[in-house]
Amino acid sequence: MPFKHNASRRHHIEKTKFRVTNWPEYEAGLRRRGSLTLWLTPEALSKWYAPRRKTRGGQHRYSDLAIETTLTLGLVFGLRLRQAEGLLESVLQLMGLALAVPDHTTLSRRARAWRSAGKRPGNQVPPAGPLHVLVDSTGLQVYGAGQWLEEKHGARSRRGWRKLHLALDADSGEIVAHTLTDQDAGDVSQVAPLLDQIGGPIGQFTADGAYDGKPTYDAVIDHSAAAAIVIPPRDNAVEPSDDRPPGQRNRHIAAINSDGRMKWQVSNGYGKRSLVETAIGRYKSIIGRRLRARSLPGQQTEVAIGCAVLNRMLACARPKAVRRKAATP
């Protein structure tokens, strides 16, 4: 990365400054993110209660739409299940709607079995052309005793952490795919599940060095044969000595050996990978660093709704920033 190469002289490098060109629209969008306005269409009201099932088993009272609405309000405003139940109940009363609100036990139980209807997070319109996909992962804390308690008193800690894997559209900033696994799952193992959630073609796939290897290249090529893969090879990577035609990874190794890693990053647009790190920071600052649900299925539902919330917020307000020119002496 550039900051590693410039670490010895970074105090002499002036910080890059940007200027937002659509500030009035961006500021209005930021205010809309905190609006309490809630619209319920006649179609949503008619589907609030679950349809009568024709097979054996218990009958759900609330539809998946009602469960999703309540959980979404709780994530947006940082509320627990009981408080989300109370918020939605008061909002429906102010709207004059005689609708029952799912209680917290129903929300906890139904969240473990909730599944999205095979749609992209946030119901965004898919782009017309190939996507530039950025992939990265991060850790999310789960409920339980902390590591400090284990180290200080020798008590067994129940707190682990989950791994959130994100695939981001570099052009729109939208989260197009996500998975949640346990802490032992490798990053490379989730490349294929992420790509399976993307219906359109991929023009470029960009990730950090943790994804370097043949499994990642095979998964991307199987999805989109014409995709350009931009992953920095390991420092000790060498070009093969056989007569086989060089693949993308071999061409990257040759370019780095010839021109250097910094020039390779600029020529391949590797700097855009920072956008997925920004999306991860956005998730942790808005949705939270800790998962509220205690079971893995419930946590996966929480992450799915959280990604949809972020996409909707991004659609409300997205800054258009341009780099300021350096002042001439």
mmCIF file of C-alpha atoms in Angstrom:
data_model
loop_
_atom_site.group_PDB
_atom_site.id
_atom_site.type_symbol
_atom_site.label_atom_id
_atom_site.label_comp_id
_atom_site.label_asym_id
_atom_site.label_seq_id
_atom_site.Cartn_x
_atom_site.Cartn_y
_atom_site.Cartn_z
ATOM 1 C CA MET A 1 0.000 0.000 0.000
ATOM 2 C CA PRO A 2 1.190 3.584 -0.583
ATOM 3 C CA PHE A 3 1.341 4.509 3.099
ATOM 4 C CA LYS A 4 3.796 1.676 3.741
ATOM 5 C CA HIS A 5 6.168 2.856 1.028
ATOM 6 C CA ASN A 6 6.020 6.474 2.266
ATOM 7 C CA ALA A 7 6.137 5.700 6.009
ATOM 8 C CA SER A 8 9.592 7.229 6.520
ATOM 9 C CA ARG A 9 8.664 10.561 4.930
ATOM 10 C CA ARG A 10 4.913 10.739 5.335
ATOM 11 C CA HIS A 11 5.164 13.789 7.617
ATOM 12 C CA HIS A 12 6.430 15.718 4.580
ATOM 13 C CA ILE A 13 3.497 14.656 2.379
ATOM 14 C CA GLU A 14 0.582 17.060 2.353
ATOM 15 C CA LYS A 15 -2.796 15.524 3.176
ATOM 16 C CA THR A 16 -5.095 15.195 0.178
ATOM 17 C CA LYS A 17 -8.131 17.473 0.375
ATOM 18 C CA PHE A 18 -11.458 17.007 -1.373
ATOM 19 C CA ARG A 19 -14.355 19.320 -2.130
ATOM 20 C CA VAL A 20 -18.006 18.177 -2.223
ATOM 21 C CA THR A 21 -19.650 19.543 -5.356
ATOM 22 C CA ASN A 22 -23.254 18.595 -4.485
ATOM 23 C CA TRP A 23 -23.309 19.827 -0.904
ATOM 24 C CA PRO A 24 -26.966 21.114 -0.833
ATOM 25 C CA GLU A 25 -28.343 17.789 -2.117
ATOM 26 C CA TYR A 26 -25.994 15.799 0.111
ATOM 27 C CA GLU A 27 -26.945 17.800 3.201
ATOM 28 C CA ALA A 28 -30.658 17.344 2.493
ATOM 29 C CA GLY A 29 -30.108 13.616 2.055
ATOM 30 C CA LEU A 30 -28.310 13.374 5.383
ATOM 31 C CA ARG A 31 -31.308 14.973 7.068
ATOM 32 C CA ARG A 32 -33.650 12.501 5.367
ATOM 33 C CA ARG A 33 -31.702 9.637 6.951
ATOM 34 C CA GLY A 34 -33.040 10.677 10.357
ATOM 35 C CA SER A 35 -36.618 11.282 9.230
ATOM 36 C CA LEU A 36 -39.351 9.448 11.117
ATOM 37 C CA THR A 37 -41.682 9.513 8.115
ATOM 38 C CA LEU A 38 -43.024 6.008 7.532
ATOM 39 C CA TRP A 39 -45.029 5.122 4.432
ATOM 40 C CA LEU A 40 -47.173 1.998 4.302
ATOM 41 C CA THR A 41 -48.696 1.275 0.905
ATOM 42 C CA PRO A 42 -52.053 -0.514 0.560
ATOM 43 C CA GLU A 43 -50.140 -3.541 -0.746
ATOM 44 C CA ALA A 44 -48.000 -3.597 2.394
ATOM 45 C CA LEU A 45 -51.061 -3.300 4.656
ATOM 46 C CA SER A 46 -52.751 -6.199 2.895
ATOM 47 C CA LYS A 47 -49.624 -8.351 3.348
ATOM 48 C CA TRP A 48 -48.961 -7.451 6.997
ATOM 49 C CA TYR A 49 -50.423 -10.709 8.255
ATOM 50 C CA ALA A 50 -49.188 -14.065 7.016
ATOM 51 C CA PRO A 51 -51.362 -15.843 4.438
ATOM 52 C CA ARG A 52 -53.201 -18.961 5.514
ATOM 53 C CA ARG A 53 -50.962 -21.950 4.966
ATOM 54 C CA LYS A 54 -52.343 -25.054 3.263
ATOM 55 C CA THR A 55 -49.829 -27.539 4.641
ATOM 56 C CA ARG A 56 -49.429 -29.134 8.031
ATOM 57 C CA GLY A 57 -47.874 -27.115 10.843
ATOM 58 C CA GLY A 58 -48.446 -23.999 12.863
ATOM 59 C CA GLN A 59 -49.864 -20.835 11.328
ATOM 60 C CA HIS A 60 -47.753 -17.692 11.410
ATOM 61 C CA ARG A 61 -49.605 -14.569 12.450
ATOM 62 C CA TYR A 62 -47.229 -12.047 10.887
ATOM 63 C CA SER A 63 -45.744 -12.063 7.413
ATOM 64 C CA ASP A 64 -42.049 -11.767 6.643
ATOM 65 C CA LEU A 65 -42.733 -8.145 5.672
ATOM 66 C CA ALA A 66 -43.908 -7.301 9.198
ATOM 67 C CA ILE A 67 -40.887 -9.008 10.745
ATOM 68 C CA GLU A 68 -38.499 -7.246 8.356
ATOM 69 C CA THR A 69 -40.093 -3.843 9.005
ATOM 70 C CA THR A 70 -39.738 -4.147 12.773
ATOM 71 C CA LEU A 71 -36.163 -5.421 12.610
ATOM 72 C CA THR A 72 -35.230 -2.653 10.171
ATOM 73 C CA LEU A 73 -36.505 0.066 12.502
ATOM 74 C CA GLY A 74 -34.551 -1.473 15.349
ATOM 75 C CA LEU A 75 -31.297 -1.498 13.348
ATOM 76 C CA VAL A 76 -31.728 2.043 12.015
ATOM 77 C CA PHE A 77 -32.326 3.573 15.437
ATOM 78 C CA GLY A 78 -30.081 1.207 17.427
ATOM 79 C CA LEU A 79 -32.892 -0.368 19.466
ATOM 80 C CA ARG A 80 -33.270 -3.759 21.079
ATOM 81 C CA LEU A 81 -36.204 -5.963 20.168
ATOM 82 C CA ARG A 82 -38.485 -4.713 22.933
ATOM 83 C CA GLN A 83 -37.755 -1.070 22.135
ATOM 84 C CA ALA A 84 -38.256 -1.692 18.387
ATOM 85 C CA GLU A 85 -41.612 -3.265 19.209
ATOM 86 C CA GLY A 86 -42.607 -0.196 21.225
ATOM 87 C CA LEU A 87 -41.437 2.247 18.533
ATOM 88 C CA LEU A 88 -43.418 0.581 15.754
ATOM 89 C CA GLU A 89 -46.491 0.289 17.972
ATOM 90 C CA SER A 90 -46.448 4.028 18.735
ATOM 91 C CA VAL A 91 -45.873 4.919 15.060
ATOM 92 C CA LEU A 92 -48.810 2.784 13.930
ATOM 93 C CA GLN A 93 -51.011 4.383 16.595
ATOM 94 C CA LEU A 94 -50.059 7.866 15.386
ATOM 95 C CA MET A 95 -50.895 6.783 11.836
ATOM 96 C CA GLY A 96 -54.282 5.509 12.974
ATOM 97 C CA LEU A 97 -53.631 1.957 11.763
ATOM 98 C CA ALA A 98 -55.131 -0.925 13.694
ATOM 99 C CA LEU A 99 -52.255 -3.334 13.071
ATOM 100 C CA ALA A 100 -50.779 -5.696 15.622
ATOM 101 C CA VAL A 101 -47.026 -5.436 16.198
ATOM 102 C CA PRO A 102 -44.825 -8.537 16.492
ATOM 103 C CA ASP A 103 -43.614 -8.999 20.060
ATOM 104 C CA HIS A 104 -39.938 -9.410 20.890
ATOM 105 C CA THR A 105 -40.102 -13.177 21.318
ATOM 106 C CA THR A 106 -41.721 -13.553 17.896
ATOM 107 C CA LEU A 107 -39.077 -11.298 16.369
ATOM 108 C CA SER A 108 -36.265 -13.344 17.909
ATOM 109 C CA ARG A 109 -37.748 -16.652 16.755
ATOM 110 C CA ARG A 110 -38.732 -15.532 13.244
ATOM 111 C CA ALA A 111 -35.393 -13.810 12.643
ATOM 112 C CA ARG A 112 -33.667 -17.192 12.802
ATOM 113 C CA ALA A 113 -35.737 -18.424 9.856
ATOM 114 C CA TRP A 114 -36.136 -15.193 7.846
ATOM 115 C CA ARG A 115 -34.747 -15.219 4.337
ATOM 116 C CA SER A 116 -34.682 -12.490 1.740
ATOM 117 C CA ALA A 117 -36.609 -13.191 -1.446
ATOM 118 C CA GLY A 118 -33.520 -13.591 -3.625
ATOM 119 C CA LYS A 119 -33.073 -9.876 -4.185
ATOM 120 C CA ARG A 120 -30.158 -7.519 -3.955
ATOM 121 C CA PRO A 121 -29.702 -5.731 -0.615
ATOM 122 C CA GLY A 122 -31.707 -2.531 -0.617
ATOM 123 C CA ASN A 123 -33.781 -3.349 -3.734
ATOM 124 C CA GLN A 124 -31.482 -1.305 -5.911
ATOM 125 C CA VAL A 125 -31.767 -1.430 -9.700
ATOM 126 C CA PRO A 126 -29.008 -3.638 -11.173
ATOM 127 C CA PRO A 127 -26.539 -1.798 -13.422
ATOM 128 C CA ALA A 128 -26.614 -2.240 -17.174
ATOM 129 C CA GLY A 129 -22.914 -2.993 -17.691
ATOM 130 C CA PRO A 130 -20.353 -5.247 -16.026
ATOM 131 C CA LEU A 131 -19.599 -4.590 -12.373
ATOM 132 C CA HIS A 132 -16.316 -3.635 -10.796
ATOM 133 C CA VAL A 133 -16.532 -5.761 -7.649
ATOM 134 C CA LEU A 134 -14.480 -5.029 -4.521
ATOM 135 C CA VAL A 135 -14.272 -7.749 -1.862
ATOM 136 C CA ASP A 136 -13.063 -7.643 1.735
ATOM 137 C CA SER A 137 -13.957 -9.010 5.172
ATOM 138 C CA THR A 138 -14.061 -7.806 8.753
ATOM 139 C CA GLY A 139 -14.849 -9.104 12.229
ATOM 140 C CA LEU A 140 -18.002 -8.432 14.260
ATOM 141 C CA GLN A 141 -18.272 -9.082 17.974
ATOM 142 C CA VAL A 142 -20.958 -11.329 19.414
ATOM 143 C CA TYR A 143 -22.669 -11.367 22.775
ATOM 144 C CA GLY A 144 -20.805 -12.912 25.718
ATOM 145 C CA ALA A 145 -17.964 -12.436 28.179
ATOM 146 C CA GLY A 146 -14.946 -10.586 26.861
ATOM 147 C CA GLN A 147 -11.356 -11.581 26.351
ATOM 148 C CA TRP A 148 -10.313 -9.429 29.303
ATOM 149 C CA LEU A 149 -12.327 -11.630 31.677
ATOM 150 C CA GLU A 150 -10.653 -14.735 30.274
ATOM 151 C CA GLU A 151 -7.136 -13.315 30.563
ATOM 152 C CA LYS A 152 -7.653 -11.681 33.969
ATOM 153 C CA HIS A 153 -9.546 -14.360 35.871
ATOM 154 C CA GLY A 154 -9.071 -17.450 33.722
ATOM 155 C CA ALA A 155 -12.794 -17.714 33.100
ATOM 156 C CA ARG A 156 -13.851 -19.330 29.898
ATOM 157 C CA SER A 157 -14.959 -16.661 27.478
ATOM 158 C CA ARG A 158 -18.086 -17.302 25.453
ATOM 159 C CA ARG A 159 -17.451 -14.330 23.248
ATOM 160 C CA GLY A 160 -16.112 -15.111 19.820
ATOM 161 C CA TRP A 161 -16.595 -13.120 16.708
ATOM 162 C CA ARG A 162 -18.140 -13.523 13.310
ATOM 163 C CA LYS A 163 -16.653 -12.736 9.934
ATOM 164 C CA LEU A 164 -18.584 -10.434 7.611
ATOM 165 C CA HIS A 165 -17.653 -10.767 3.936
ATOM 166 C CA LEU A 166 -18.755 -7.952 1.626
ATOM 167 C CA ALA A 167 -18.800 -7.473 -2.139
ATOM 168 C CA LEU A 168 -19.137 -3.838 -3.196
ATOM 169 C CA ASP A 169 -19.939 -2.150 -6.497
ATOM 170 C CA ALA A 170 -17.028 0.254 -7.006
ATOM 171 C CA ASP A 171 -19.080 2.667 -9.129
ATOM 172 C CA SER A 172 -22.184 3.068 -6.969
ATOM 173 C CA GLY A 173 -20.818 2.085 -3.540
ATOM 174 C CA GLU A 174 -23.686 -0.379 -3.131
ATOM 175 C CA ILE A 175 -23.262 -3.672 -1.276
ATOM 176 C CA VAL A 176 -24.154 -6.270 -3.898
ATOM 177 C CA ALA A 177 -23.399 -9.435 -1.890
ATOM 178 C CA HIS A 178 -22.595 -10.468 1.658
ATOM 179 C CA THR A 179 -22.041 -13.556 3.797
ATOM 180 C CA LEU A 180 -21.574 -14.083 7.526
ATOM 181 C CA THR A 181 -19.446 -16.972 8.767
ATOM 182 C CA ASP A 182 -17.692 -18.047 11.934
ATOM 183 C CA GLN A 183 -14.244 -16.766 12.766
ATOM 184 C CA ASP A 184 -12.464 -19.817 11.350
ATOM 185 C CA ALA A 185 -13.744 -19.426 7.777
ATOM 186 C CA GLY A 186 -11.118 -18.292 5.288
ATOM 187 C CA ASP A 187 -11.628 -15.309 3.009
ATOM 188 C CA VAL A 188 -11.014 -17.329 -0.153
ATOM 189 C CA SER A 189 -13.738 -19.839 0.739
ATOM 190 C CA GLN A 190 -16.399 -17.119 0.516
ATOM 191 C CA VAL A 191 -15.501 -15.789 -2.932
ATOM 192 C CA ALA A 192 -17.770 -18.253 -4.757
ATOM 193 C CA PRO A 193 -20.774 -17.714 -2.384
ATOM 194 C CA LEU A 194 -20.427 -13.951 -2.860
ATOM 195 C CA LEU A 195 -20.258 -14.208 -6.633
ATOM 196 C CA ASP A 196 -23.286 -16.515 -6.686
ATOM 197 C CA GLN A 197 -25.358 -13.592 -5.359
ATOM 198 C CA ILE A 198 -24.347 -11.382 -8.303
ATOM 199 C CA GLY A 199 -26.503 -12.056 -11.327
ATOM 200 C CA GLY A 200 -24.815 -9.801 -13.868
ATOM 201 C CA PRO A 201 -21.352 -10.059 -15.419
ATOM 202 C CA ILE A 202 -18.224 -8.854 -13.630
ATOM 203 C CA GLY A 203 -15.818 -6.587 -15.458
ATOM 204 C CA GLN A 204 -13.147 -6.413 -12.748
ATOM 205 C CA PHE A 205 -12.609 -8.173 -9.434
ATOM 206 C CA THR A 206 -10.357 -6.402 -6.922
ATOM 207 C CA ALA A 207 -9.239 -7.717 -3.536
ATOM 208 C CA ASP A 208 -6.232 -7.576 -1.230
ATOM 209 C CA GLY A 209 -3.401 -10.083 -0.974
ATOM 210 C CA ALA A 210 -5.336 -12.390 1.364
ATOM 211 C CA TYR A 211 -7.336 -13.567 -1.678
ATOM 212 C CA ASP A 212 -4.277 -14.369 -3.782
ATOM 213 C CA GLY A 213 -4.281 -17.908 -5.113
ATOM 214 C CA LYS A 214 -5.689 -20.244 -7.719
ATOM 215 C CA PRO A 215 -9.066 -20.870 -5.964
ATOM 216 C CA THR A 216 -9.959 -17.179 -6.183
ATOM 217 C CA TYR A 217 -8.970 -16.908 -9.842
ATOM 218 C CA ASP A 218 -10.945 -20.059 -10.680
ATOM 219 C CA ALA A 219 -14.072 -18.825 -8.881
ATOM 220 C CA VAL A 220 -14.020 -15.456 -10.659
ATOM 221 C CA ILE A 221 -13.358 -16.975 -14.095
ATOM 222 C CA ASP A 222 -16.157 -19.511 -13.581
ATOM 223 C CA HIS A 223 -18.549 -16.610 -12.940
ATOM 224 C CA SER A 224 -17.290 -14.239 -15.663
ATOM 225 C CA ALA A 225 -14.668 -15.574 -18.042
ATOM 226 C CA ALA A 226 -13.718 -12.104 -19.296
ATOM 227 C CA ALA A 227 -13.287 -10.545 -15.844
ATOM 228 C CA ALA A 228 -10.038 -8.767 -15.014
ATOM 229 C CA ILE A 229 -8.686 -9.917 -11.645
ATOM 230 C CA VAL A 230 -6.606 -7.418 -9.670
ATOM 231 C CA ILE A 231 -5.042 -9.049 -6.610
ATOM 232 C CA PRO A 232 -1.499 -8.223 -5.477
ATOM 233 C CA PRO A 233 0.671 -11.359 -5.520
ATOM 234 C CA ARG A 234 2.670 -12.333 -2.476
ATOM 235 C CA ASP A 235 6.112 -10.807 -2.044
ATOM 236 C CA ASN A 236 7.813 -14.146 -2.695
ATOM 237 C CA ALA A 237 5.721 -14.979 -5.787
ATOM 238 C CA VAL A 238 7.759 -15.949 -8.856
ATOM 239 C CA GLU A 239 6.891 -16.409 -12.510
ATOM 240 C CA PRO A 240 6.537 -20.038 -13.710
ATOM 241 C CA SER A 241 9.369 -21.393 -15.799
ATOM 242 C CA ASP A 242 7.309 -23.649 -18.102
ATOM 243 C CA ASP A 243 6.074 -22.841 -21.596
ATOM 244 C CA ARG A 244 2.418 -22.386 -20.704
ATOM 245 C CA PRO A 245 0.824 -19.048 -21.716
ATOM 246 C CA PRO A 246 0.970 -16.599 -18.803
ATOM 247 C CA GLY A 247 -2.253 -16.064 -16.877
ATOM 248 C CA GLN A 248 -3.416 -12.898 -15.165
ATOM 249 C CA ARG A 249 -1.521 -13.639 -11.965
ATOM 250 C CA ASN A 250 1.701 -14.293 -13.860
ATOM 251 C CA ARG A 251 1.304 -11.028 -15.754
ATOM 252 C CA HIS A 252 0.875 -9.216 -12.446
ATOM 253 C CA ILE A 253 4.078 -10.764 -11.119
ATOM 254 C CA ALA A 254 5.972 -9.765 -14.265
ATOM 255 C CA ALA A 255 4.653 -6.194 -14.130
ATOM 256 C CA ILE A 256 5.614 -5.800 -10.470
ATOM 257 C CA ASN A 257 9.091 -7.198 -11.071
ATOM 258 C CA SER A 258 9.549 -4.866 -14.036
ATOM 259 C CA ASP A 259 7.978 -1.583 -12.922
ATOM 260 C CA GLY A 260 7.463 -1.932 -9.165
ATOM 261 C CA ARG A 261 4.413 -2.470 -7.003
ATOM 262 C CA MET A 262 3.385 1.181 -6.799
ATOM 263 C CA LYS A 263 3.193 1.607 -10.561
ATOM 264 C CA TRP A 264 1.285 -1.675 -10.820
ATOM 265 C CA GLN A 265 -1.297 -0.398 -8.330
ATOM 266 C CA VAL A 266 -1.848 2.809 -10.286
ATOM 267 C CA SER A 267 -2.083 1.127 -13.683
ATOM 268 C CA ASN A 268 -4.635 -1.455 -12.467
ATOM 269 C CA GLY A 269 -6.798 0.849 -10.358
ATOM 270 C CA TYR A 270 -5.990 -1.026 -7.167
ATOM 271 C CA GLY A 271 -6.556 2.135 -5.121
ATOM 272 C CA LYS A 272 -10.333 1.723 -5.489
ATOM 273 C CA ARG A 273 -10.135 -1.158 -3.027
ATOM 274 C CA SER A 274 -10.225 1.429 -0.253
ATOM 275 C CA LEU A 275 -13.921 1.935 -1.051
ATOM 276 C CA VAL A 276 -14.831 -1.450 0.409
ATOM 277 C CA GLU A 277 -12.882 -0.575 3.567
ATOM 278 C CA THR A 278 -14.932 2.626 3.729
ATOM 279 C CA ALA A 279 -18.117 0.559 3.425
ATOM 280 C CA ILE A 280 -16.959 -1.633 6.310
ATOM 281 C CA GLY A 281 -16.330 1.456 8.424
ATOM 282 C CA ARG A 282 -19.766 2.766 7.454
ATOM 283 C CA TYR A 283 -21.380 -0.485 8.575
ATOM 284 C CA LYS A 284 -19.640 -0.447 11.949
ATOM 285 C CA SER A 285 -20.362 3.223 12.630
ATOM 286 C CA ILE A 286 -24.060 3.099 11.646
ATOM 287 C CA ILE A 287 -25.210 -0.479 12.303
ATOM 288 C CA GLY A 288 -22.649 -1.306 14.993
ATOM 289 C CA ARG A 289 -19.541 -3.337 15.745
ATOM 290 C CA ARG A 290 -21.422 -5.964 17.730
ATOM 291 C CA LEU A 291 -24.145 -8.344 16.631
ATOM 292 C CA ARG A 292 -27.319 -8.221 18.708
ATOM 293 C CA ALA A 293 -28.647 -11.686 17.849
ATOM 294 C CA ARG A 294 -27.149 -14.662 19.657
ATOM 295 C CA SER A 295 -27.645 -17.463 17.103
ATOM 296 C CA LEU A 296 -25.874 -17.628 13.761
ATOM 297 C CA PRO A 297 -29.117 -17.699 11.685
ATOM 298 C CA GLY A 298 -30.396 -14.649 13.571
ATOM 299 C CA GLN A 299 -27.056 -12.902 13.072
ATOM 300 C CA GLN A 300 -27.182 -13.618 9.347
ATOM 301 C CA THR A 301 -30.632 -12.035 9.205
ATOM 302 C CA GLU A 302 -29.333 -9.029 11.114
ATOM 303 C CA VAL A 303 -26.458 -8.557 8.676
ATOM 304 C CA ALA A 304 -28.724 -8.943 5.643
ATOM 305 C CA ILE A 305 -31.100 -6.255 6.883
ATOM 306 C CA GLY A 306 -28.172 -4.056 7.916
ATOM 307 C CA CYS A 307 -26.713 -4.171 4.392
ATOM 308 C CA ALA A 308 -30.128 -3.285 2.955
ATOM 309 C CA VAL A 309 -30.358 -0.323 5.358
ATOM 310 C CA LEU A 310 -26.938 0.968 4.290
ATOM 311 C CA ASN A 311 -27.861 0.745 0.617
ATOM 312 C CA ARG A 312 -31.049 2.711 1.219
ATOM 313 C CA MET A 313 -29.159 5.371 3.167
ATOM 314 C CA LEU A 314 -26.583 5.614 0.408
ATOM 315 C CA ALA A 315 -29.367 6.105 -2.128
ATOM 316 C CA CYS A 316 -30.680 9.032 -0.049
ATOM 317 C CA ALA A 317 -27.378 10.884 0.136
ATOM 318 C CA ARG A 318 -24.086 10.285 -1.600
ATOM 319 C CA PRO A 319 -21.428 12.997 -1.883
ATOM 320 C CA LYS A 320 -19.712 13.826 -5.149
ATOM 321 C CA ALA A 321 -16.199 14.834 -4.163
ATOM 322 C CA VAL A 322 -13.390 16.120 -6.358
ATOM 323 C CA ARG A 323 -9.777 16.463 -5.395
ATOM 324 C CA ARG A 324 -8.572 19.951 -4.679
ATOM 325 C CA LYS A 325 -5.579 21.177 -6.559
ATOM 326 C CA ALA A 326 -2.434 21.758 -4.554
ATOM 327 C CA ALA A 327 -1.684 25.384 -3.885
ATOM 328 C CA THR A 328 1.195 26.730 -5.941
ATOM 329 C CA PRO A 329 3.963 28.476 -3.966
#
